[in-house]
PDB file of C-alpha atoms in Angstrom:
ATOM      1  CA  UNK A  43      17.679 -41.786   6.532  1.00  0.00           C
ATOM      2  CA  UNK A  44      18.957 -43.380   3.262  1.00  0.00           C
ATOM      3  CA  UNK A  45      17.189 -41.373   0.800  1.00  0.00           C
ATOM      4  CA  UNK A  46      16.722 -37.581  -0.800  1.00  0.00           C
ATOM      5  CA  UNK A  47      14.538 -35.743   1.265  1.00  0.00           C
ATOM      6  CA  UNK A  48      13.170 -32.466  -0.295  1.00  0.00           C
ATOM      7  CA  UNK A  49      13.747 -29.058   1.931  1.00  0.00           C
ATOM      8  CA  UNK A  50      12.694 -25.494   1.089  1.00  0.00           C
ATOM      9  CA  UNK A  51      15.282 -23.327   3.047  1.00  0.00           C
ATOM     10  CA  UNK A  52      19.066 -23.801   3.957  1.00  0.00           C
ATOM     11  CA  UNK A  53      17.732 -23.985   7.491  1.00  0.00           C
ATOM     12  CA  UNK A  54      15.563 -27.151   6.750  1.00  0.00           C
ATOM     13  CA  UNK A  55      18.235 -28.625   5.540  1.00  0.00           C
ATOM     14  CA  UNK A  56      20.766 -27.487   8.369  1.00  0.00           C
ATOM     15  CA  UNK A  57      18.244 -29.520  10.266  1.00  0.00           C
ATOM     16  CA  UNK A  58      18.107 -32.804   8.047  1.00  0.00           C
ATOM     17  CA  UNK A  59      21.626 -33.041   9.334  1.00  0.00           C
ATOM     18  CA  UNK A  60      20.919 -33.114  12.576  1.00  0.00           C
ATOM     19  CA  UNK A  61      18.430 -35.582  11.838  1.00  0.00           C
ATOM     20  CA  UNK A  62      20.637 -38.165  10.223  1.00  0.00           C
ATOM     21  CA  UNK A  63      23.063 -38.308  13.274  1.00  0.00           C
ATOM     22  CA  UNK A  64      20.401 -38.592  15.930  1.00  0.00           C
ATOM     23  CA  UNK A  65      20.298 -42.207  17.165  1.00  0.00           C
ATOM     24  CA  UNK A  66      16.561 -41.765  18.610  1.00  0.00           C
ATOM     25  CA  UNK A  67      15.258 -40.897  15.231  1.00  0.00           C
ATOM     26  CA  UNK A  68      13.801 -43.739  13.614  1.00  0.00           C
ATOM     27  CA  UNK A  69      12.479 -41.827  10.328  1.00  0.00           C
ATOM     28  CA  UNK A  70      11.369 -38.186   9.518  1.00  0.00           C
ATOM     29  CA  UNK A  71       8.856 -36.920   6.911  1.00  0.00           C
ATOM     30  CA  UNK A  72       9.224 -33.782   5.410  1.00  0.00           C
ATOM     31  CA  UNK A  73       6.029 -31.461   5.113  1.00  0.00           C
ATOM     32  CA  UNK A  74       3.884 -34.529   6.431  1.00  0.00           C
ATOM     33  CA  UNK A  75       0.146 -33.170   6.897  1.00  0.00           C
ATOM     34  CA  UNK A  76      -1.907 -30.400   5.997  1.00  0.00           C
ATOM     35  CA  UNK A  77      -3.299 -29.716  10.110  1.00  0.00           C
ATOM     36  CA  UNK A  78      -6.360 -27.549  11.010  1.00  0.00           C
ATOM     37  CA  UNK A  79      -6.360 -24.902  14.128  1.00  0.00           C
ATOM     38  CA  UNK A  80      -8.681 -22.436  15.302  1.00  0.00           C
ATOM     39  CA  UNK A  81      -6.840 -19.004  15.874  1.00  0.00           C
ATOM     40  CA  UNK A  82      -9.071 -15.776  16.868  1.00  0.00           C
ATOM     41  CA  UNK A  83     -12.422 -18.120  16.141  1.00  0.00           C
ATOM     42  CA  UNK A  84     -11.000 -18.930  12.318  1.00  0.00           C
ATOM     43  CA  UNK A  85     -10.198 -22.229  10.961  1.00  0.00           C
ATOM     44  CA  UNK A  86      -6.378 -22.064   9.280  1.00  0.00           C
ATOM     45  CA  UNK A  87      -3.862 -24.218   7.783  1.00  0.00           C
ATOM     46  CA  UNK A  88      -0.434 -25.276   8.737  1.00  0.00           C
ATOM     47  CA  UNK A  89       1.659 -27.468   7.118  1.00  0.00           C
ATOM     48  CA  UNK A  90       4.866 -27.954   9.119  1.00  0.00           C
ATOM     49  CA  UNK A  91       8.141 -28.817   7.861  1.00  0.00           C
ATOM     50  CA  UNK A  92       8.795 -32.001   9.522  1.00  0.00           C
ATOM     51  CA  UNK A  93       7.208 -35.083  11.128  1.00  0.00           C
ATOM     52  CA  UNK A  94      10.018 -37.145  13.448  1.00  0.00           C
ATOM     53  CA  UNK A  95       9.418 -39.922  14.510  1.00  0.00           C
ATOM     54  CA  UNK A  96      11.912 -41.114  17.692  1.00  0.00           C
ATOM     55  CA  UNK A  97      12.141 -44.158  19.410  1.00  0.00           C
ATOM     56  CA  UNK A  98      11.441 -42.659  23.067  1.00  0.00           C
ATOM     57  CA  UNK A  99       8.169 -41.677  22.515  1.00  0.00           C
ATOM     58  CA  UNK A 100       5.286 -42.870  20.602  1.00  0.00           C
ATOM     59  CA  UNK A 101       3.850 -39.375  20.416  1.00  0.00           C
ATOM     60  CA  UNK A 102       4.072 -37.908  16.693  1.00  0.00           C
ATOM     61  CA  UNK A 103       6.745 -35.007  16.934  1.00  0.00           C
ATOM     62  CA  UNK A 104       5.719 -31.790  14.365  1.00  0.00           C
ATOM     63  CA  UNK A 105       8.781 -29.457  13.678  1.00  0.00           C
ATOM     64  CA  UNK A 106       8.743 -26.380  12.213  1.00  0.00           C
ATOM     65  CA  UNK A 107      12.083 -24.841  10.904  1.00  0.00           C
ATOM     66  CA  UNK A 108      12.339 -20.933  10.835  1.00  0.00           C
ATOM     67  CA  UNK A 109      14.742 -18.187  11.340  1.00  0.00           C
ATOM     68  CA  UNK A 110      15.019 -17.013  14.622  1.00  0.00           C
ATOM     69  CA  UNK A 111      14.069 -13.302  13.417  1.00  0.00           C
ATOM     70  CA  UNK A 112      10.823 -14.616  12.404  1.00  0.00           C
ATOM     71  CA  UNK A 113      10.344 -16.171  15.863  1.00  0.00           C
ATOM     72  CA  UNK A 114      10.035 -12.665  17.506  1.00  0.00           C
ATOM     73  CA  UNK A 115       7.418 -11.749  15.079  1.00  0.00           C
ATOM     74  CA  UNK A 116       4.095 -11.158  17.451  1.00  0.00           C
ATOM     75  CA  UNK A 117       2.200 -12.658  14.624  1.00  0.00           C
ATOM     76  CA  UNK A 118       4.498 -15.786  14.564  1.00  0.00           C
ATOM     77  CA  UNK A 119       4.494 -15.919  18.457  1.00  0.00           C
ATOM     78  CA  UNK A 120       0.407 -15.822  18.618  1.00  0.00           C
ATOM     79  CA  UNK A 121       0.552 -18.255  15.610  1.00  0.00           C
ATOM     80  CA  UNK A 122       2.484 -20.698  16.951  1.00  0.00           C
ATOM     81  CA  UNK A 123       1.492 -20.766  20.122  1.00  0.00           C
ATOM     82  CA  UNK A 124      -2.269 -21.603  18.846  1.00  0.00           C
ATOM     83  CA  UNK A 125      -1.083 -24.327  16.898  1.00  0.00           C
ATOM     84  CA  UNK A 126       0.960 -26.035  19.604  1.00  0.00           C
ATOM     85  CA  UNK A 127      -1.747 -25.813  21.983  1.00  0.00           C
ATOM     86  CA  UNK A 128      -4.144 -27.737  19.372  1.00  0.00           C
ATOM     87  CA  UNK A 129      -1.538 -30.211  19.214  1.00  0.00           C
ATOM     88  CA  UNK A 130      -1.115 -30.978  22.417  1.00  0.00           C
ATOM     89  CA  UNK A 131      -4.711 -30.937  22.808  1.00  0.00           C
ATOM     90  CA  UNK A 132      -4.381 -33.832  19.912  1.00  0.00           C
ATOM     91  CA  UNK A 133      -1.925 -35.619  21.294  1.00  0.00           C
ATOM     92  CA  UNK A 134       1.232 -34.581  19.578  1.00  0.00           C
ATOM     93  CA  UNK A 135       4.441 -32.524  20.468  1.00  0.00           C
ATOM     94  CA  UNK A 136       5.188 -29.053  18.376  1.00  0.00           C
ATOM     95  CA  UNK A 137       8.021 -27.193  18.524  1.00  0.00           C
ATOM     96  CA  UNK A 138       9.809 -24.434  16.821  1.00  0.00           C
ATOM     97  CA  UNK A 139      13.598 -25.188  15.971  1.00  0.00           C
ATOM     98  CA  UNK A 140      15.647 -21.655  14.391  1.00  0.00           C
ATOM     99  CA  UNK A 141      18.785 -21.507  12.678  1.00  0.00           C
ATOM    100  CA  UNK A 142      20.459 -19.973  15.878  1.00  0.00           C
ATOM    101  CA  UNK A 143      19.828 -23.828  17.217  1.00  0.00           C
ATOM    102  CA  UNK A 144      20.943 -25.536  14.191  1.00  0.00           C
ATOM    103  CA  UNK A 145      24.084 -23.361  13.598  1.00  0.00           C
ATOM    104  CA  UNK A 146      26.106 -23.998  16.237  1.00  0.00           C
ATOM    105  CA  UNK A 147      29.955 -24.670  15.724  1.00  0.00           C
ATOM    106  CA  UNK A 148      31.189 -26.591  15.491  1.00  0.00           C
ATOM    107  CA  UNK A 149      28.892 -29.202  15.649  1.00  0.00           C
ATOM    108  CA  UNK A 150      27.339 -28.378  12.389  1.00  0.00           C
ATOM    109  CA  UNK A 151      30.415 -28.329  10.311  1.00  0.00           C
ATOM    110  CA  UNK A 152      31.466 -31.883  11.648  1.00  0.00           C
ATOM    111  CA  UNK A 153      27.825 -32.877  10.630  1.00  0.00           C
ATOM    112  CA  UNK A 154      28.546 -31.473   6.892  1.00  0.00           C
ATOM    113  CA  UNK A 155      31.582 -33.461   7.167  1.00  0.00           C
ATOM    114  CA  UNK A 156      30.961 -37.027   8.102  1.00  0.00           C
ATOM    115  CA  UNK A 157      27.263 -36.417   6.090  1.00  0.00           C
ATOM    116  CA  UNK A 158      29.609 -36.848   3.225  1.00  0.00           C
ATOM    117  CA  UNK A 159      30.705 -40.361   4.423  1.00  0.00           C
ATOM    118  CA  UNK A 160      27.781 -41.909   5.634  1.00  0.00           C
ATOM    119  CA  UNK A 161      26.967 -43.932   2.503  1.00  0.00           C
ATOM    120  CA  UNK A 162      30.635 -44.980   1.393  1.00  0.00           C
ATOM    121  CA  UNK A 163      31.137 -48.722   0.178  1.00  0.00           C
ATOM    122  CA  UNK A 164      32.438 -50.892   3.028  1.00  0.00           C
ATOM    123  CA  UNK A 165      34.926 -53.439   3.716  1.00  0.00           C
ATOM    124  CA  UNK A 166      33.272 -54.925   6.784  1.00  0.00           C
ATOM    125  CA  UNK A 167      36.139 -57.677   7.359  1.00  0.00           C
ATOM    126  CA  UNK A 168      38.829 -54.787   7.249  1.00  0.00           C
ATOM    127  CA  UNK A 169      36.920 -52.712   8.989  1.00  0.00           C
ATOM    128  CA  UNK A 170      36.234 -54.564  11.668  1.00  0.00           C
ATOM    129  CA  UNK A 171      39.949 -56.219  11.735  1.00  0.00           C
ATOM    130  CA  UNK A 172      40.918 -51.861  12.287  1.00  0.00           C
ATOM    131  CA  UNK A 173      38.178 -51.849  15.085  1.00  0.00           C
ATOM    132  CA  UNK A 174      39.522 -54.916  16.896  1.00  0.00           C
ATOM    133  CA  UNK A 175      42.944 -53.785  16.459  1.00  0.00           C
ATOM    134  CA  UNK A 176      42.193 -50.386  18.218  1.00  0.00           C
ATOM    135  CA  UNK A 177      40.549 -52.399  20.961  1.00  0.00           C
ATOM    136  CA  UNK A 178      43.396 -54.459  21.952  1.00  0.00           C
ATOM    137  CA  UNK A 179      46.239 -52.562  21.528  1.00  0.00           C
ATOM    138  CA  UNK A 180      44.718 -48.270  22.134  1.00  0.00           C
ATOM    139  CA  UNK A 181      42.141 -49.433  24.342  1.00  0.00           C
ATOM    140  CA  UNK A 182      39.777 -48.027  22.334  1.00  0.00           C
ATOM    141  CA  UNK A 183      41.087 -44.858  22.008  1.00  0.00           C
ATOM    142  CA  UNK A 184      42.886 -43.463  19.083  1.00  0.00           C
ATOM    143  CA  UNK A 185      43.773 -40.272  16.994  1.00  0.00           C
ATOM    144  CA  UNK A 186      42.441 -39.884  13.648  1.00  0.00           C
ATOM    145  CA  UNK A 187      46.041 -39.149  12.534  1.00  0.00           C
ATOM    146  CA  UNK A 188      47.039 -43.173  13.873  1.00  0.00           C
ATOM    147  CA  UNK A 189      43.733 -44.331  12.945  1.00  0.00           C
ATOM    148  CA  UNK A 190      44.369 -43.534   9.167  1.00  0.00           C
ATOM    149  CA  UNK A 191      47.953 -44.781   9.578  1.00  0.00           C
ATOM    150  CA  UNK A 192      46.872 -47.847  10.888  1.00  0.00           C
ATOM    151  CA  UNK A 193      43.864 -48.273   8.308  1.00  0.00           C
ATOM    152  CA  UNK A 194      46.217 -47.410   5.565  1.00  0.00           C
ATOM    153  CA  UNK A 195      48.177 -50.364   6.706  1.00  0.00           C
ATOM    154  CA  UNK A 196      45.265 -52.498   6.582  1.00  0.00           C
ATOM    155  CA  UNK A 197      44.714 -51.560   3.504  1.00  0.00           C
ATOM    156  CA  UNK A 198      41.480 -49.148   3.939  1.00  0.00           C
ATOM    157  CA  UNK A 199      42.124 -45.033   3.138  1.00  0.00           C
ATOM    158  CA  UNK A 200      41.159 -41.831   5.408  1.00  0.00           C
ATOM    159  CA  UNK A 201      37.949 -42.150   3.278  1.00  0.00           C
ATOM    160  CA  UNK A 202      37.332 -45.274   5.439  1.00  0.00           C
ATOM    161  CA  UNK A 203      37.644 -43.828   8.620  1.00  0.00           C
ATOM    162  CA  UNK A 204      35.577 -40.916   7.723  1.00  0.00           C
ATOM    163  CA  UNK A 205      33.019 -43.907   6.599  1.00  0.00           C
ATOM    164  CA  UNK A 206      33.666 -45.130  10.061  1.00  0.00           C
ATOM    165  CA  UNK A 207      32.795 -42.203  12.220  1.00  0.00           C
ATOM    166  CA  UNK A 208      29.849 -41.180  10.056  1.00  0.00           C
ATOM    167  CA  UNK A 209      28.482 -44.266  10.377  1.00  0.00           C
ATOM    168  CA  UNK A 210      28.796 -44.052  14.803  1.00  0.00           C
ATOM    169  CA  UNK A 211      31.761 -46.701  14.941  1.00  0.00           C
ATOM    170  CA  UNK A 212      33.908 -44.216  16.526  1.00  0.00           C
ATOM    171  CA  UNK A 213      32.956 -41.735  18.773  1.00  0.00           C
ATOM    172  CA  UNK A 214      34.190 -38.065  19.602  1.00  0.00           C
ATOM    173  CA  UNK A 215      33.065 -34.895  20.814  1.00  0.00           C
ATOM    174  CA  UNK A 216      31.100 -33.191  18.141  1.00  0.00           C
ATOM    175  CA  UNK A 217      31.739 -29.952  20.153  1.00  0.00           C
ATOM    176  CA  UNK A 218      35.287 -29.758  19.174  1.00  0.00           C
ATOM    177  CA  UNK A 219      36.174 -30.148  15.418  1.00  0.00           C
ATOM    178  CA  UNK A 220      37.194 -32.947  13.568  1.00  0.00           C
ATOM    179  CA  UNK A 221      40.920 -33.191  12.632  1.00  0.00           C
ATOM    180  CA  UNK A 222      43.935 -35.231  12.579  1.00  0.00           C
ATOM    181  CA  UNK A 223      44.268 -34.612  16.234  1.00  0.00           C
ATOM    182  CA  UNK A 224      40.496 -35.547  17.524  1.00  0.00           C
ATOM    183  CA  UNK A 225      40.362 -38.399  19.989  1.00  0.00           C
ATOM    184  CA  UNK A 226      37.904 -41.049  18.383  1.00  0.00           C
ATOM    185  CA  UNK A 227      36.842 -43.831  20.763  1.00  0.00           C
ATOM    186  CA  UNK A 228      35.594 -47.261  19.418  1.00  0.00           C
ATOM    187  CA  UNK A 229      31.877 -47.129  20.238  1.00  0.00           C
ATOM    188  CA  UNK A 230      30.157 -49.270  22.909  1.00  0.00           C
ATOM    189  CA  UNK A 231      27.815 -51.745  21.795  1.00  0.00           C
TER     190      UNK A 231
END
């Protein structure tokens, strides 16, 4: 959420993606505590990836990132399942997210994308001149293909509009992918 966040697997960082684009996350912390939990009668470790914190809950939300062959592991399964139970038990969610979650297309690759974007320079009174003028006159609807030809017009480059989406101006459906031809809608407020 503005800054470098450190990650020790291409997964992790997969997720970090996610992350950034999710409007209930307020802030995440990677590798946040070192947490204690009994498993066969013996005190162990865990240190999980990720602490999220979201706005519709006040419960602190522990992630751990893994591959999903690792997930089938008994050992993992009996692992895990002792440290989510001590969680709940302390009042905090758990859960295991895998790369089979996290690498789904192609949401993922439109993540990659606009990730790119999100911290571009801005030209908020062009900007929001292009946002006004796809109000009015596409009722809020518009290609990316007219949106650049209209933002070139104003001035701005694709760059912008990329800028734009990325930062949830413009709306589409992440489940198809991005192109000249996606259908962007201005966003509510």
């Amino acid at each position: 959420m503005g800054r470098s966040v450190e990650w020790d697997s291409q997964i992790e960082r997969d997720y970090l993606f996610y992350l950034e684009f999710d409007e209930d996350v307020i802030e995440y912390h990677p590798q946040p505590i070192k947490y204690k939990y009994t498993l066969n009668k013996k005190y162990r470790t865990h240190y999980p990836d990720f602490e999220v914190v979201r706005k519709s809950t006040s419960r602190k939300k522990f992630v751990e990132i893994k591959s999903k062959s690792t997930t089938l592991k008994p050992e993992f399964i009996e692992k895990t399942a002792a440290i989510k139970a001590q969680m709940l038990s302390d009042g905090h969610d758990y859960m295991v997210v895998t790369d089979d979650d996290l690498r789904v297309k192609p949401i993922l690759d439109n993540l990659k994308l606009l990730y790119r974007y999100i911290w571009e320079d801005r030209n908020p009174v062009k900007e929001n001149a292009l946002i006004k003028t796809v109000k009015e006159h596409h009722a809020g609807n518009i290609s990316l293909l007219d949106l650049r030809h209209l933002a070139e017009n104003s001035g701005l480059a694709l760059i912008d509009c990329y800028a734009s989406i990325a930062r949830g101006e413009f709306e589409f459906d992440l489940n198809t992918s991005l192109g000249p031809e996606s259908i962007l809608h201005v966003r509510a407020l």
